[in-house]
Amino acid sequence: MIEENLKQIEENIQAACKRAGRERSEVTLIAVGKTKPVDLLNEAFACGCREFGENKVQEMTEKQELMSEETHWHMIGHLQRNKVKYLAPYVTLIHSVDTYRLAEEISIHAQKNHRVIPVLIEVNIAEEESKFGIAAEDTIELIRQVAELKGVKVKGLMTIAPYVEDPEENRHYFRQIKQLSVDIDGKNIDNVDMSILSMGMTGDYTVAIEEGATMVRVGTGIFGERNYLKSIQ
């Protein structure tokens, strides 16, 4: 099932890139394995996936210990400051930075591990009360502050668009995030680049790619519906 799902997703990504006049190499697929057991993640790994995303630090750390060292780990969920120390030694990219204090904590633990950790600033582009993320109008100021920290490198933006039946309803949000990244990039802030735009999930990743996503986070489309009662083992 996973191999077939990945083939279909790959076809969809290629088609979306073609429609947008983009190269396939511009888009990275992140396999989101939250609540899924390691054996399913290893199936995806065997099919060529190397980028894996998780929402919870404990789950990611437990899986990280059981999977290949070639696996790249993306923290895509809300991150509490007291959990940063657990992922600082190995995390590839933290997508969900939305406060200076969180970035500061990441910087502290990155330096303890002799690392500079790449981060994305999470923007709540649709201003949904139920979601984390900074308001679009406050993003540049936060980036200026975070850019001063030695242990982090701002690599772009992330957003979680609203859940919709028709992915076209999210196109304008993706377009807004893309424009925001262009505006920030134009300010030439030290220690900041806008090379990554993490947006789009199972329901709307093709639209996100058409609007400039460089990373798409797909879970259900690869692994099926989530089962919150399952162990990761």
Rosetta silent file (secondary structure, phi, psi, omega in degrees, C-alpha in Angstrom):
SEQUENCE: MIEENLKQIEENIQAACKRAGRERSEVTLIAVGKTKPVDLLNEAFACGCREFGENKVQEMTEKQELMSEETHWHMIGHLQRNKVKYLAPYVTLIHSVDTYRLAEEISIHAQKNHRVIPVLIEVNIAEEESKFGIAAEDTIELIRQVAELKGVKVKGLMTIAPYVEDPEENRHYFRQIKQLSVDIDGKNIDNVDMSILSMGMTGDYTVAIEEGATMVRVGTGIFGERNYLKSIQ
SCORE:     score description
SCORE:     0.000 S_00000001
   1 L     0.000  -45.780 -177.297    0.000    0.000    0.000 S_00000001
   2 H   -64.376  -41.911  179.190    2.718    2.466    0.978 S_00000001
   3 H   -61.430  -43.599  178.503    4.706    1.862   -2.190 S_00000001
   4 H   -64.235  -42.778  179.588    1.601    2.433   -4.324 S_00000001
   5 H   -61.228  -43.015 -179.276    0.688    5.558   -2.361 S_00000001
   6 H   -66.058  -36.545  177.000    4.169    6.987   -2.797 S_00000001
   7 H   -63.134  -41.777  179.743    4.086    6.329   -6.540 S_00000001
   8 H   -66.688  -42.023  178.765    0.788    8.190   -6.820 S_00000001
   9 H   -63.430  -41.076  178.247    2.079   11.100   -4.739 S_00000001
  10 H   -60.646  -43.518  177.663    5.215   11.274   -6.863 S_00000001
  11 H   -61.320  -41.837 -179.697    3.090   11.462  -10.013 S_00000001
  12 H   -64.706  -41.306  179.413    0.997   14.212   -8.440 S_00000001
  13 H   -64.069  -45.081  179.990    4.088   16.190   -7.416 S_00000001
  14 H   -61.228  -41.108 -179.498    5.594   15.906  -10.893 S_00000001
  15 H   -66.487  -40.879  179.829    2.328   17.028  -12.493 S_00000001
  16 H   -65.563  -40.608  177.311    2.005   20.012  -10.120 S_00000001
  17 H   -62.000  -42.628 -179.464    5.603   21.038  -10.838 S_00000001
  18 H   -62.865  -43.582  179.614    4.965   20.812  -14.567 S_00000001
  19 H   -61.547  -34.261 -176.776    1.841   22.973  -14.281 S_00000001
  20 H   -90.647   -1.137 -178.082    3.814   25.566  -12.330 S_00000001
  21 L    68.031   34.976 -177.736    6.835   25.475  -14.631 S_00000001
  22 L  -113.929  159.571  174.464    9.044   24.223  -11.822 S_00000001
  23 L   -82.480  143.549  177.870   11.696   21.520  -11.585 S_00000001
  24 H   -58.727  -31.947 -178.041   10.787   18.385   -9.619 S_00000001
  25 H   -66.428  -12.060 -179.178   14.004   18.826   -7.632 S_00000001
  26 H   -78.343  -12.051 -173.301   12.604   22.014   -6.076 S_00000001
  27 L  -118.636  127.514  177.250   10.098   20.079   -3.939 S_00000001
  28 E  -106.386  129.631  176.077   10.899   17.823   -0.977 S_00000001
  29 E   -90.484  124.453  174.836    8.334   15.309    0.261 S_00000001
  30 E  -105.677  120.051  178.859    8.209   14.899    4.023 S_00000001
  31 E   -83.660  114.773 -175.883    6.567   11.661    5.154 S_00000001
  32 E   -92.897  112.067 -171.317    4.593   12.457    8.295 S_00000001
  33 L  -103.916   17.129 -173.985    4.525    9.377   10.489 S_00000001
  34 L   -58.159  133.971 -177.505    2.727   10.592   13.606 S_00000001
  35 L    71.479   -3.522 -177.817    0.958    7.744   15.448 S_00000001
  36 L   -93.217  143.650 -178.452    2.279    5.276   12.863 S_00000001
  37 L   -70.686  157.410 -176.788    4.528    2.353   13.888 S_00000001
  38 H   -59.059  -34.085 -177.626    8.180    2.218   12.917 S_00000001
  39 H   -62.804  -32.546  176.574    7.680   -0.720   10.570 S_00000001
  40 H   -71.857  -38.781  176.389    5.491    1.448    8.324 S_00000001
  41 H   -63.127  -38.262  178.630    8.067    4.240    8.364 S_00000001
  42 H   -67.138  -30.398  173.850   10.703    1.687    7.418 S_00000001
  43 H   -62.582  -45.176  178.662    8.534    0.634    4.473 S_00000001
  44 H   -64.508  -38.424  177.366    8.536    4.229    3.279 S_00000001
  45 H   -60.478  -43.745 -179.623   12.298    4.382    3.887 S_00000001
  46 H   -63.987  -24.079  177.947   12.752    1.276    1.743 S_00000001
  47 L   -87.437    0.568  175.776   10.830    3.070   -1.033 S_00000001
  48 L   113.461   -8.139  178.486   13.288    5.939   -0.929 S_00000001
  49 L   -67.166  135.912  175.134   11.875    8.337    1.665 S_00000001
  50 L  -126.174  -17.986 -178.603   14.546    9.965    3.805 S_00000001
  51 E  -102.326  119.312 -177.925   12.682   12.994    5.201 S_00000001
  52 E  -126.031  137.063 -179.047   10.273   12.175    8.036 S_00000001
  53 E  -114.154  143.454  176.992    8.117   14.535   10.057 S_00000001
  54 E  -135.656  153.833 -179.701    6.670   14.135   13.538 S_00000001
  55 L   -94.820  -21.790 -175.028    4.419   16.279   15.725 S_00000001
  56 L  -124.651  137.752 -176.122    5.659   15.157   19.128 S_00000001
  57 H   -62.940  -45.603 -176.988    9.203   15.121   20.461 S_00000001
  58 H   -60.850  -44.119 -179.436    8.870   11.889   22.423 S_00000001
  59 H   -65.173  -41.309  179.433    7.499    9.977   19.466 S_00000001
  60 H   -64.862  -42.970 -177.850   10.179   11.342   17.146 S_00000001
  61 H   -65.520  -41.140  178.332   12.997   10.537   19.570 S_00000001
  62 H   -64.120  -41.398  179.231   11.789    6.973   20.105 S_00000001
  63 H   -70.461  -37.630 -179.077   11.530    6.391   16.362 S_00000001
  64 H   -58.197  -36.311 -179.788   14.860    8.073   15.696 S_00000001
  65 H   -71.616  -19.509 -175.599   16.574    5.498   17.893 S_00000001
  66 H  -102.786   -9.147 -175.360   15.021    2.650   15.896 S_00000001
  67 L  -110.508  169.245 -177.855   15.579    3.896   12.348 S_00000001
  68 L   -57.121  147.522  176.089   18.526    4.315   10.029 S_00000001
  69 L   -67.905  -13.049  177.569   21.015    7.099   10.683 S_00000001
  70 L   -78.265   -8.386 -179.296   20.321    8.220    7.118 S_00000001
  71 L   -73.290  134.957  175.636   16.853    9.375    8.205 S_00000001
  72 E  -103.953  130.235 -171.763   16.328   13.134    8.381 S_00000001
  73 E  -109.151  129.286 -179.046   13.926   14.283   11.103 S_00000001
  74 E  -115.376  122.453  174.564   11.594   17.259   10.837 S_00000001
  75 E   -87.921  109.898 -174.418    9.765   18.650   13.862 S_00000001
  76 L  -110.312   -8.754 -179.366    6.513   19.931   12.408 S_00000001
  77 L   -95.592  173.863  177.186    4.301   20.142   15.502 S_00000001
  78 L   -58.715  130.249 -174.793    4.064   22.715   18.282 S_00000001
  79 L  -112.993  122.207  176.224    7.298   22.567   20.251 S_00000001
  80 L   -84.282  144.200 -175.076    7.463   23.255   23.981 S_00000001
  81 H   -60.251  -35.625 -177.298   10.646   24.864   25.237 S_00000001
  82 H   -74.259   -3.474  178.618   11.277   22.173   27.845 S_00000001
  83 H  -103.025   -8.919 -174.216   11.375   19.507   25.101 S_00000001
  84 H   -58.418  -38.881 -175.008   13.954   21.183   22.885 S_00000001
  85 H   -60.433  -26.223 -176.752   16.913   19.499   24.598 S_00000001
  86 H   -75.783  -30.952 -177.978   15.711   16.048   23.529 S_00000001
  87 H  -101.496  -11.835 -175.964   15.745   16.743   19.795 S_00000001
  88 L   -55.800  -33.932 -178.051   18.618   19.238   19.621 S_00000001
  89 L   -68.259  -22.814 -169.656   21.310   16.568   18.994 S_00000001
  90 L  -134.897  -15.761 -172.501   19.766   15.201   15.817 S_00000001
  91 L   -60.287  138.763 -179.250   16.817   17.184   14.404 S_00000001
  92 L   -81.938  -43.570 -176.484   17.272   18.197   10.759 S_00000001
  93 E  -156.160  133.734  174.615   14.812   21.087   10.658 S_00000001
  94 E  -104.131  116.948 -174.132   12.320   22.621   13.093 S_00000001
  95 E   -87.121  -13.993 -160.761    9.317   23.930   11.150 S_00000001
  96 E  -118.098   43.070  176.925    7.313   25.378   14.028 S_00000001
  97 E   -86.511  121.232 -179.402    9.123   28.352   15.576 S_00000001
  98 L  -133.893    5.772  174.908    6.640   31.094   16.401 S_00000001
  99 L  -140.381  155.370  176.830    8.169   32.911   19.404 S_00000001
 100 H   -66.112  -39.709 -177.208   11.531   34.413   20.227 S_00000001
 101 H   -62.540  -36.482  176.021   11.729   32.486   23.505 S_00000001
 102 H   -67.047  -45.583  178.514   11.403   29.166   21.672 S_00000001
 103 H   -59.858  -39.317  179.212   14.081   30.190   19.167 S_00000001
 104 H   -62.421  -42.247  178.716   16.311   31.257   22.055 S_00000001
 105 H   -65.121  -40.714  176.944   15.910   27.852   23.713 S_00000001
 106 H   -61.815  -42.337  179.382   16.725   26.098   20.443 S_00000001
 107 H   -61.655  -42.507  179.903   19.839   28.252   20.096 S_00000001
 108 H   -59.485  -49.049 -175.996   20.991   27.412   23.614 S_00000001
 109 H   -76.718  -27.726  174.077   20.699   23.655   23.089 S_00000001
 110 H   -62.303  -45.760 -178.408   22.084   23.821   19.564 S_00000001
 111 H   -66.794  -34.622  176.068   25.253   25.421   20.897 S_00000001
 112 H   -62.289  -29.929  179.561   25.500   22.817   23.660 S_00000001
 113 L   -98.141   12.334  178.367   25.490   20.219   20.894 S_00000001
 114 L    56.136   44.587 -178.700   27.950   22.233   18.761 S_00000001
 115 L  -128.741  162.052  160.989   25.317   22.726   16.099 S_00000001
 116 L  -117.024  117.018 -174.360   23.470   25.445   14.236 S_00000001
 117 E   -94.153  123.912  175.598   19.891   24.204   13.887 S_00000001
 118 E   -69.526  138.145  179.799   17.914   25.290   10.816 S_00000001
 119 E  -134.955  156.004  170.175   14.442   26.605   11.660 S_00000001
 120 E  -114.692  148.262  175.039   11.342   27.847    9.888 S_00000001
 121 E   -91.165  122.481 -179.773    9.065   30.545   11.226 S_00000001
 122 E   -83.396  123.476 -178.452    5.487   29.267   11.511 S_00000001
 123 E  -111.451  127.103  176.525    2.976   31.803   10.227 S_00000001
 124 L   -87.329   77.399 -169.903   -0.729   31.543   11.045 S_00000001
 125 L   -66.094  -30.117 -179.496   -1.670   32.964    7.678 S_00000001
 126 L   -91.074   -0.063  178.742   -5.397   32.269    8.042 S_00000001
 127 L    54.394   44.392  178.444   -5.452   33.715   11.588 S_00000001
 128 L   -83.275  128.809 -178.086   -7.192   30.637   12.979 S_00000001
 129 L   -64.239  -26.910 -176.996   -7.559   30.763   16.755 S_00000001
 130 L   -80.518   -6.088 -174.706   -7.091   26.994   17.020 S_00000001
 131 L  -113.238  151.935  173.034   -3.663   27.084   15.389 S_00000001
 132 L   -80.812  175.516  179.214   -0.214   28.130   16.516 S_00000001
 133 L   118.024  152.028 -179.640    1.937   30.494   14.495 S_00000001
 134 E   -88.077  152.237  177.091    2.726   34.184   14.381 S_00000001
 135 L   -66.833  147.910 -176.830    0.570   36.704   12.538 S_00000001
 136 H   -56.234  -40.010 -175.718    1.829   37.604    9.087 S_00000001
 137 H   -71.145  -15.978  179.823    2.304   41.263   10.013 S_00000001
 138 H   -99.787   -1.739 -170.981    4.554   40.348   12.951 S_00000001
 139 H   -66.144  -45.772 -176.166    6.722   37.866   11.062 S_00000001
 140 H   -63.080  -40.842  179.613    9.495   40.158    9.865 S_00000001
 141 H   -63.338  -42.408  177.827   10.075   41.607   13.338 S_00000001
 142 H   -62.815  -42.134 -179.358   10.321   38.119   14.852 S_00000001
 143 H   -62.524  -40.086  177.819   12.746   37.058   12.122 S_00000001
 144 H   -60.129  -39.087  179.735   14.960   40.066   12.813 S_00000001
 145 H   -70.370  -47.707 -177.655   15.137   39.043   16.473 S_00000001
 146 H   -63.515  -33.121 -177.850   15.724   35.337   15.816 S_00000001
 147 L   -62.333  -19.396 -179.954   18.430   36.161   13.274 S_00000001
 148 L   -78.239  -15.163 -175.927   20.595   37.515   16.117 S_00000001
 149 L   -78.611  139.257 -174.702   20.824   34.086   17.768 S_00000001
 150 L   -79.079  -27.239 -171.819   24.015   32.114   17.200 S_00000001
 151 L   -94.722    3.928  179.033   22.610   28.592   17.382 S_00000001
 152 E  -130.238  158.247  175.168   19.853   28.870   14.778 S_00000001
 153 E  -133.216  119.728  178.615   19.584   29.687   11.089 S_00000001
 154 E   -77.015  120.219 -174.315   16.293   30.939    9.666 S_00000001
 155 E  -112.419    0.339  179.728   15.687   29.012    6.440 S_00000001
 156 E   151.948 -157.157 -175.282   12.162   30.052    5.527 S_00000001
 157 E  -124.837  156.315  173.347    8.501   29.909    6.502 S_00000001
 158 E  -134.256  147.331  171.777    5.943   27.258    7.361 S_00000001
 159 L  -145.623  153.359  171.945    2.168   27.398    7.493 S_00000001
 160 L  -114.640  108.034 -178.143   -0.723   25.056    8.191 S_00000001
 161 L   -73.646  161.427  178.944   -3.613   26.060    5.978 S_00000001
 162 L   -59.698  153.848  172.788   -7.237   25.527    7.079 S_00000001
 163 L   -75.833  121.912 -178.856   -8.853   22.134    6.635 S_00000001
 164 L  -136.482  154.760  175.474  -11.031   22.433    3.545 S_00000001
 165 L   -75.241  -38.064 -178.713  -12.895   20.060    1.235 S_00000001
 166 L  -107.347  111.417 -176.993  -11.744   21.946   -1.846 S_00000001
 167 H   -59.222  -22.373  178.052   -7.973   22.631   -1.867 S_00000001
 168 H   -59.726  -25.876 -179.878   -8.553   25.610   -4.175 S_00000001
 169 H   -65.512  -19.928 -179.535   -9.912   27.438   -1.122 S_00000001
 170 H   -97.174   -2.807 -175.540   -6.367   27.492    0.298 S_00000001
 171 H   -58.067  -42.969 -176.376   -4.646   28.780   -2.829 S_00000001
 172 H   -67.432  -29.691  175.941   -4.796   32.422   -1.736 S_00000001
 173 H   -67.897  -44.308  178.317   -3.225   31.546    1.644 S_00000001
 174 H   -62.293  -38.185  179.274   -0.336   29.759   -0.054 S_00000001
 175 H   -64.797  -40.310  178.926    0.062   32.713   -2.389 S_00000001
 176 H   -63.575  -42.471  179.247    0.195   35.110    0.571 S_00000001
 177 H   -64.300  -42.054  178.117    2.889   33.047    2.305 S_00000001
 178 H   -59.758  -44.939 -179.339    4.944   32.933   -0.881 S_00000001
 179 H   -64.836  -38.806  177.654    4.712   36.716   -1.232 S_00000001
 180 H   -61.323  -42.044  179.888    5.667   37.171    2.422 S_00000001
 181 H   -64.906  -37.852  177.606    8.771   35.036    1.880 S_00000001
 182 H   -64.623  -43.463  179.434    9.721   37.120   -1.164 S_00000001
 183 H   -61.206  -43.120 -179.791    9.269   40.340    0.822 S_00000001
 184 H   -66.663  -43.233 -179.551   11.463   39.022    3.655 S_00000001
 185 H   -59.624  -35.029 -179.108   14.111   37.760    1.275 S_00000001
 186 L   -69.089  -13.526 -179.594   14.293   41.199   -0.279 S_00000001
 187 L   -86.377   -8.173  174.920   15.323   42.721    3.045 S_00000001
 188 L    50.359   52.330  179.495   18.653   40.819    3.013 S_00000001
 189 L   -79.729  131.614  178.596   18.682   40.137    6.762 S_00000001
 190 L   -58.933  142.717  177.602   21.888   38.503    7.997 S_00000001
 191 L    68.917   19.648 -179.985   21.528   34.827    9.036 S_00000001
 192 E  -134.374  131.352  163.902   18.221   34.573    7.139 S_00000001
 193 E  -137.920  159.336 -176.388   17.311   33.054    3.812 S_00000001
 194 E  -112.042   43.186 -176.011   13.925   32.131    2.436 S_00000001
 195 E   -75.485  -18.494 -176.807   14.967   28.997    0.572 S_00000001
 196 E  -117.133  133.722  173.382   12.306   26.807    2.240 S_00000001
 197 E  -129.615  101.323 -176.205    8.541   27.190    2.076 S_00000001
 198 E   -94.771  104.110 -179.661    6.886   24.378    4.026 S_00000001
 199 L  -159.250  149.377 -178.049    3.201   24.286    3.156 S_00000001
 200 L   100.799  130.780  178.549    0.654   21.822    1.892 S_00000001
 201 L  -128.887 -166.619 -172.586   -0.518   18.524    3.353 S_00000001
 202 L   -48.899  -42.455 -173.841   -2.354   15.450    2.064 S_00000001
 203 L   -79.738  -19.570 -170.916   -5.444   17.377    0.976 S_00000001
 204 L  -142.083   17.055 -173.269   -3.832   20.362   -0.706 S_00000001
 205 H   -66.302  -28.902 -179.632   -0.148   19.715   -1.427 S_00000001
 206 H   -69.281  -38.708  176.378   -0.517   19.970   -5.213 S_00000001
 207 H   -65.230  -40.996  179.260   -2.023   23.458   -4.931 S_00000001
 208 H   -60.671  -41.775  178.303    0.735   24.404   -2.475 S_00000001
 209 H   -62.722  -43.068  179.318    3.385   23.262   -4.982 S_00000001
 210 H   -60.189  -26.848 -178.117    1.748   25.316   -7.719 S_00000001
 211 L  -100.625    7.884  170.480    2.052   28.347   -5.416 S_00000001
 212 L   115.979    5.024  179.034    5.695   27.813   -4.489 S_00000001
 213 L   -58.876  137.652  172.740    5.977   25.175   -1.736 S_00000001
 214 L  -107.288  -14.760  172.812    9.447   23.631   -1.487 S_00000001
 215 E  -134.786  133.115  174.345    8.412   21.150    1.220 S_00000001
 216 E  -121.400  141.472 -172.921    5.085   19.338    1.489 S_00000001
 217 E  -110.911  104.274 -173.188    4.080   17.358    4.572 S_00000001
 218 E  -118.207  121.411  178.670    2.100   14.237    3.691 S_00000001
 219 L  -114.938  -68.225 -177.846    0.965   11.683    6.263 S_00000001
 220 H   -57.486  -37.816 -179.125   -2.464   10.215    5.548 S_00000001
 221 H   -63.592  -24.074  178.939   -1.728   10.119    1.822 S_00000001
 222 H   -97.100  -50.924 -168.991    1.230    7.805    2.479 S_00000001
 223 H  -101.948   -5.940 -176.482    0.341    5.837    5.591 S_00000001
 224 L    89.907 -179.016 -178.375   -3.461    5.944    5.665 S_00000001
 225 L   -60.437  148.427 -178.772   -5.721    7.335    8.364 S_00000001
 226 L   -77.094  146.485  173.587   -4.150    7.865   11.760 S_00000001
 227 L  -122.545  104.381 -173.890   -4.807    5.540   14.663 S_00000001
 228 L   -75.953   -2.888  179.778   -4.131    7.369   17.911 S_00000001
 229 L   -95.164  -11.992 -175.833   -4.410    4.159   19.952 S_00000001
 230 L   -77.045  146.790  170.193   -1.497    2.375   18.270 S_00000001
 231 L   -77.316  159.409  176.522    1.936    2.055   19.794 S_00000001
 232 L   -79.963  -14.930 -174.315    4.885    3.209   17.723 S_00000001
 233 L   -69.770    0.000    0.000    6.613   -0.144   18.179 S_00000001
